[in-house]
GROMACS .gro file of C-alpha atoms in nm:
model
  250
    1MET     CA    1 -14.709  -9.770  -5.850
    2GLU     CA    2 -14.548  -9.987  -5.594
    3VAL     CA    3 -14.612  -9.823  -5.274
    4ILE     CA    4 -14.277  -9.847  -5.039
    5LEU     CA    5 -14.385  -9.669  -4.695
    6LYS     CA    6 -14.707  -9.652  -4.553
    7THR     CA    7 -14.873  -9.472  -4.261
    8LYS     CA    8 -15.235  -9.633  -4.052
    9ASP     CA    9 -15.351  -9.358  -3.830
   10LEU     CA   10 -14.978  -9.330  -3.733
   11THR     CA   11 -15.009  -9.086  -3.316
   12LYS     CA   12 -14.734  -8.925  -3.138
   13LYS     CA   13 -14.871  -8.762  -2.721
   14TYR     CA   14 -14.684  -8.627  -2.525
   15GLY     CA   15 -14.859  -8.622  -2.243
   16ASP     CA   16 -15.205  -8.445  -2.336
   17LYS     CA   17 -15.037  -8.269  -2.605
   18VAL     CA   18 -15.065  -8.439  -2.973
   19VAL     CA   19 -14.796  -8.405  -3.228
   20VAL     CA   20 -14.825  -8.605  -3.469
   21ASP     CA   21 -15.215  -8.680  -3.525
   22ASN     CA   22 -15.367  -9.008  -3.707
   23LEU     CA   23 -15.147  -8.963  -4.002
   24ASN     CA   24 -15.263  -9.204  -4.286
   25ILE     CA   25 -14.909  -9.165  -4.610
   26GLU     CA   26 -14.820  -9.343  -4.823
   27ILE     CA   27 -14.527  -9.323  -5.044
   28LYS     CA   28 -14.443  -9.493  -5.354
   29LYS     CA   29 -14.096  -9.666  -5.530
   30GLY     CA   30 -13.905  -9.372  -5.671
   31GLU     CA   31 -14.003  -9.054  -5.552
   32ILE     CA   32 -13.883  -8.802  -5.396
   33PHE     CA   33 -14.191  -8.695  -5.128
   34GLY     CA   34 -14.126  -8.387  -4.981
   35LEU     CA   35 -14.301  -8.308  -4.652
   36LEU     CA   36 -14.393  -7.955  -4.596
   37GLY     CA   37 -14.432  -7.722  -4.256
   38PRO     CA   38 -14.368  -7.494  -4.010
   39ASN     CA   39 -14.163  -7.577  -3.740
   40GLY     CA   40 -14.306  -7.752  -3.474
   41ALA     CA   41 -14.578  -7.927  -3.712
   42GLY     CA   42 -14.428  -8.339  -3.658
   43LYS     CA   43 -14.224  -8.392  -3.904
   44SER     CA   44 -13.927  -8.504  -3.795
   45THR     CA   45 -14.108  -8.653  -3.483
   46THR     CA   46 -14.244  -8.853  -3.782
   47MET     CA   47 -13.958  -8.934  -3.975
   48ASN     CA   48 -13.855  -9.062  -3.622
   49MET     CA   49 -14.137  -9.274  -3.549
   50ILE     CA   50 -14.067  -9.415  -3.903
   51CYS     CA   51 -13.670  -9.482  -3.800
   52GLU     CA   52 -13.827  -9.624  -3.488
   53VAL     CA   53 -13.656  -9.373  -3.311
   54ILE     CA   54 -13.925  -9.335  -3.122
   55LYS     CA   55 -14.209  -9.522  -3.062
   56PRO     CA   56 -14.605  -9.389  -3.187
   57THR     CA   57 -14.848  -9.420  -2.924
   58LEU     CA   58 -15.119  -9.565  -3.156
   59GLY     CA   59 -15.104  -9.644  -3.524
   60THR     CA   60 -14.856  -9.879  -3.739
   61ILE     CA   61 -14.594  -9.838  -4.044
   62GLU     CA   62 -14.527 -10.079  -4.298
   63PHE     CA   63 -14.251 -10.059  -4.486
   64MET     CA   64 -14.144 -10.271  -4.835
   65GLY     CA   65 -14.448 -10.500  -4.754
   66GLY     CA   66 -14.413 -10.576  -4.438
   67ASP     CA   67 -14.454 -10.418  -3.993
   68ILE     CA   68 -14.156 -10.181  -3.910
   69ARG     CA   69 -14.180 -10.288  -3.515
   70LYS     CA   70 -14.202 -10.682  -3.644
   71ASN     CA   71 -13.915 -10.651  -3.918
   72ARG     CA   72 -13.673 -10.408  -3.713
   73LYS     CA   73 -13.378 -10.570  -3.814
   74LYS     CA   74 -13.398 -10.648  -4.126
   75LEU     CA   75 -13.584 -10.340  -4.250
   76LEU     CA   76 -13.410 -10.113  -4.108
   77SER     CA   77 -13.091 -10.168  -4.313
   78LYS     CA   78 -13.249 -10.059  -4.573
   79LEU     CA   79 -13.321  -9.746  -4.510
   80GLY     CA   80 -13.143  -9.487  -4.477
   81TYR     CA   81 -13.157  -9.169  -4.250
   82ILE     CA   82 -12.941  -8.771  -4.247
   83PRO     CA   83 -13.155  -8.625  -3.869
   84GLN     CA   84 -13.200  -8.210  -3.831
   85GLU     CA   85 -12.960  -8.293  -3.636
   86LEU     CA   86 -12.601  -8.421  -3.689
   87ALA     CA   87 -12.470  -8.751  -3.621
   88ILE     CA   88 -12.104  -8.765  -3.636
   89HIS     CA   89 -11.839  -8.694  -3.415
   90GLY     CA   90 -11.614  -8.380  -3.423
   91ASN     CA   91 -11.342  -8.563  -3.272
   92LEU     CA   92 -11.346  -8.912  -3.530
   93LYS     CA   93 -11.203  -8.848  -3.897
   94ALA     CA   94 -11.394  -8.867  -4.174
   95TRP     CA   95 -11.345  -9.158  -4.340
   96GLU     CA   96 -11.349  -9.253  -3.957
   97ASN     CA   97 -11.751  -9.153  -3.938
   98VAL     CA   98 -11.810  -9.286  -4.194
   99GLU     CA   99 -11.637  -9.616  -4.168
  100LEU     CA  100 -11.873  -9.627  -3.794
  101PHE     CA  101 -12.199  -9.601  -3.931
  102THR     CA  102 -12.111  -9.767  -4.287
  103SER     CA  103 -11.990 -10.160  -4.032
  104LEU     CA  104 -12.337 -10.088  -3.806
  105TYR     CA  105 -12.465 -10.292  -4.099
  106GLY     CA  106 -12.238 -10.584  -4.085
  107ILE     CA  107 -12.013 -10.541  -4.312
  108LYS     CA  108 -11.610 -10.559  -4.352
  109GLY     CA  109 -11.266 -10.563  -4.489
  110GLU     CA  110 -11.194 -10.457  -4.816
  111LYS     CA  111 -11.544 -10.382  -4.961
  112LEU     CA  112 -11.612 -10.127  -4.570
  113LYS     CA  113 -11.311 -10.000  -4.694
  114ASN     CA  114 -11.392  -9.899  -5.054
  115ILE     CA  115 -11.756  -9.734  -4.979
  116VAL     CA  116 -11.566  -9.508  -4.733
  117ASP     CA  117 -11.362  -9.335  -5.048
  118GLU     CA  118 -11.711  -9.370  -5.241
  119SER     CA  119 -11.894  -9.217  -4.985
  120LEU     CA  120 -11.690  -8.910  -4.955
  121ASP     CA  121 -11.623  -8.897  -5.286
  122TYR     CA  122 -12.022  -8.931  -5.350
  123VAL     CA  123 -12.087  -8.578  -5.107
  124GLY     CA  124 -11.789  -8.399  -5.278
  125LEU     CA  125 -11.586  -8.437  -4.974
  126LEU     CA  126 -11.248  -8.714  -5.063
  127ASP     CA  127 -10.980  -8.532  -5.035
  128LYS     CA  128 -11.116  -8.437  -4.669
  129ARG     CA  129 -11.082  -8.788  -4.569
  130ASN     CA  130 -10.809  -8.769  -4.306
  131GLU     CA  131 -10.956  -8.452  -4.161
  132TYR     CA  132 -11.160  -8.405  -3.849
  133ALA     CA  133 -11.498  -8.365  -3.881
  134LYS     CA  134 -11.483  -8.081  -3.562
  135ASN     CA  135 -11.285  -7.819  -3.815
  136PHE     CA  136 -11.505  -7.869  -4.085
  137SER     CA  137 -11.810  -7.581  -4.247
  138GLY     CA  138 -12.151  -7.633  -4.148
  139GLY     CA  139 -12.194  -7.698  -4.540
  140MET     CA  140 -11.906  -7.939  -4.500
  141LYS     CA  141 -12.056  -8.210  -4.193
  142ARG     CA  142 -12.367  -8.185  -4.393
  143ARG     CA  143 -12.260  -8.362  -4.601
  144LEU     CA  144 -12.003  -8.566  -4.376
  145ASN     CA  145 -12.355  -8.633  -4.259
  146ILE     CA  146 -12.525  -8.745  -4.548
  147ALA     CA  147 -12.191  -8.990  -4.677
  148CYS     CA  148 -12.257  -9.166  -4.335
  149ALA     CA  149 -12.596  -9.261  -4.383
  150ILE     CA  150 -12.535  -9.375  -4.760
  151GLY     CA  151 -12.268  -9.665  -4.778
  152HIS     CA  152 -12.565 -10.005  -4.664
  153GLU     CA  153 -12.673  -9.847  -5.056
  154PRO     CA  154 -13.094  -9.725  -4.837
  155ASP     CA  155 -13.384  -9.836  -5.095
  156LEU     CA  156 -13.545  -9.546  -4.876
  157LEU     CA  157 -13.398  -9.216  -4.804
  158ILE     CA  158 -13.533  -8.943  -4.518
  159PHE     CA  159 -13.364  -8.595  -4.509
  160ASP     CA  160 -13.504  -8.436  -4.204
  161GLU     CA  161 -13.431  -8.080  -4.291
  162PRO     CA  162 -13.062  -8.056  -4.414
  163THR     CA  163 -12.978  -7.759  -4.562
  164VAL     CA  164 -13.069  -7.574  -4.209
  165GLY     CA  165 -12.818  -7.309  -4.119
  166ILE     CA  166 -12.610  -7.343  -4.436
  167ASP     CA  167 -12.471  -7.142  -4.754
  168PRO     CA  168 -12.622  -7.142  -5.058
  169GLN     CA  169 -12.349  -7.336  -5.212
  170SER     CA  170 -12.355  -7.654  -5.031
  171ARG     CA  171 -12.757  -7.639  -4.998
  172ASN     CA  172 -12.741  -7.673  -5.337
  173PHE     CA  173 -12.474  -7.933  -5.348
  174ILE     CA  174 -12.711  -8.146  -5.173
  175LEU     CA  175 -13.061  -8.075  -5.377
  176GLU     CA  176 -12.870  -8.193  -5.695
  177LYS     CA  177 -12.682  -8.518  -5.422
  178ILE     CA  178 -13.069  -8.550  -5.349
  179LYS     CA  179 -13.210  -8.596  -5.694
  180GLU     CA  180 -12.871  -8.780  -5.793
  181SER     CA  181 -12.898  -9.045  -5.542
  182ASN     CA  182 -13.269  -9.057  -5.637
  183LYS     CA  183 -13.223  -9.082  -6.025
  184LYS     CA  184 -13.013  -9.392  -5.954
  185GLY     CA  185 -13.283  -9.586  -5.724
  186ALA     CA  186 -13.348  -9.419  -5.429
  187THR     CA  187 -13.676  -9.356  -5.342
  188VAL     CA  188 -13.634  -9.014  -5.105
  189ILE     CA  189 -13.816  -8.877  -4.812
  190TYR     CA  190 -13.727  -8.529  -4.786
  191THR     CA  191 -13.879  -8.216  -4.521
  192SER     CA  192 -13.888  -7.886  -4.504
  193HIS     CA  193 -14.011  -7.542  -4.446
  194TYR     CA  194 -13.800  -7.386  -4.775
  195MET     CA  195 -14.040  -7.293  -4.992
  196GLU     CA  196 -13.845  -7.374  -5.222
  197GLU     CA  197 -13.636  -7.633  -5.211
  198VAL     CA  198 -13.948  -7.864  -5.136
  199GLU     CA  199 -14.106  -7.663  -5.492
  200ALA     CA  200 -13.753  -7.771  -5.688
  201ILE     CA  201 -13.688  -8.138  -5.602
  202CYS     CA  202 -14.014  -8.328  -5.532
  203THR     CA  203 -14.184  -8.472  -5.774
  204ARG     CA  204 -14.466  -8.507  -5.455
  205ILE     CA  205 -14.589  -8.285  -5.168
  206ALA     CA  206 -14.783  -8.342  -4.892
  207ILE     CA  207 -14.818  -7.999  -4.644
  208MET     CA  208 -14.793  -8.052  -4.289
  209ASP     CA  209 -14.924  -7.850  -4.000
  210ASN     CA  210 -15.023  -7.892  -3.645
  211GLY     CA  211 -14.987  -8.295  -3.715
  212ASN     CA  212 -15.164  -8.353  -3.913
  213ILE     CA  213 -15.117  -8.372  -4.355
  214ILE     CA  214 -15.344  -8.092  -4.495
  215ALA     CA  215 -15.340  -8.167  -4.814
  216SER     CA  216 -15.120  -8.394  -5.080
  217GLY     CA  217 -15.064  -8.362  -5.459
  218THR     CA  218 -14.838  -8.177  -5.746
  219CYS     CA  219 -14.720  -7.887  -5.710
  220GLU     CA  220 -14.948  -7.896  -5.959
  221GLU     CA  221 -15.257  -8.056  -5.836
  222LEU     CA  222 -15.223  -7.834  -5.453
  223LYS     CA  223 -15.207  -7.562  -5.678
  224LYS     CA  224 -15.530  -7.608  -5.783
  225LEU     CA  225 -15.726  -7.699  -5.511
  226VAL     CA  226 -15.671  -7.320  -5.455
  227VAL     CA  227 -15.737  -7.156  -5.813
  228ASP     CA  228 -15.807  -7.326  -6.201
  229ASP     CA  229 -15.504  -7.108  -6.291
  230ILE     CA  230 -15.172  -7.272  -6.168
  231GLU     CA  231 -14.957  -6.998  -6.375
  232LYS     CA  232 -15.079  -6.767  -6.149
  233ILE     CA  233 -15.027  -6.847  -5.785
  234THR     CA  234 -14.724  -6.992  -5.641
  235LEU     CA  235 -14.647  -7.243  -5.375
  236GLU     CA  236 -14.555  -6.975  -5.098
  237GLU     CA  237 -14.876  -6.851  -5.175
  238VAL     CA  238 -15.106  -7.217  -5.112
  239PHE     CA  239 -14.970  -7.302  -4.815
  240LEU     CA  240 -15.127  -6.954  -4.635
  241THR     CA  241 -15.406  -7.010  -4.825
  242LEU     CA  242 -15.479  -7.391  -4.665
  243THR     CA  243 -15.296  -7.280  -4.343
  244GLY     CA  244 -15.306  -6.940  -4.297
  245LYS     CA  245 -14.934  -6.915  -4.289
  246LYS     CA  246 -14.707  -6.701  -4.412
  247LEU     CA  247 -14.275  -6.818  -4.470
  248ARG     CA  248 -14.197  -6.575  -4.223
  249ASP     CA  249 -14.425  -6.704  -3.887
  250TYR     CA  250 -14.140  -6.950  -3.891
   0.00000   0.00000   0.00000
């Protein structure tokens, strides 16, 4: 299967502190790749380096066959990033937010108007298009955040903990939309510290802790690292065995 994104010895240091340590991952086209780990594991830092929000200390990132730093404008136009921190403007209406971010990719006129409505409809906010984002609930803001990132039809969608602090109904809605986007052809990277989310939607999972990948594979492959009978162990127990941490620790 074609590799859409690859990191080689990706490292980020802040002074003497190593946040991401010689990270080597491959994301295959068409998969939902889960990056599972506690807060502070280095997940968001890794995603920010892939999106060129912050610069790596060392290492390289290849995206769609090219060095992302050497082909920044071209390659970043094929990527959609839904950050952990909301990237919407409260004093803009829902449609204005989507139009603002989508227009950054050179989309204009009637096509832009259509994409705005299609994106809002996709996340279930078309009937709220004229409402100000600051008046939205937490779940609605998260959905609007997604609408702002998908209008240019990216090949790779990065979701960095998109369900933090929202209600179960909104969480389920977002997870279903991620699977729907994947079925339509988008490759997905999904970072989370919610075990059940990663297990529910991801085709392959990497466990990250202290800036390192501890193990990676399908859910079944990860379980086989610990026991022969995978029916007798949960992914949570695998995580505990490999990292020495429980879910309640983070």
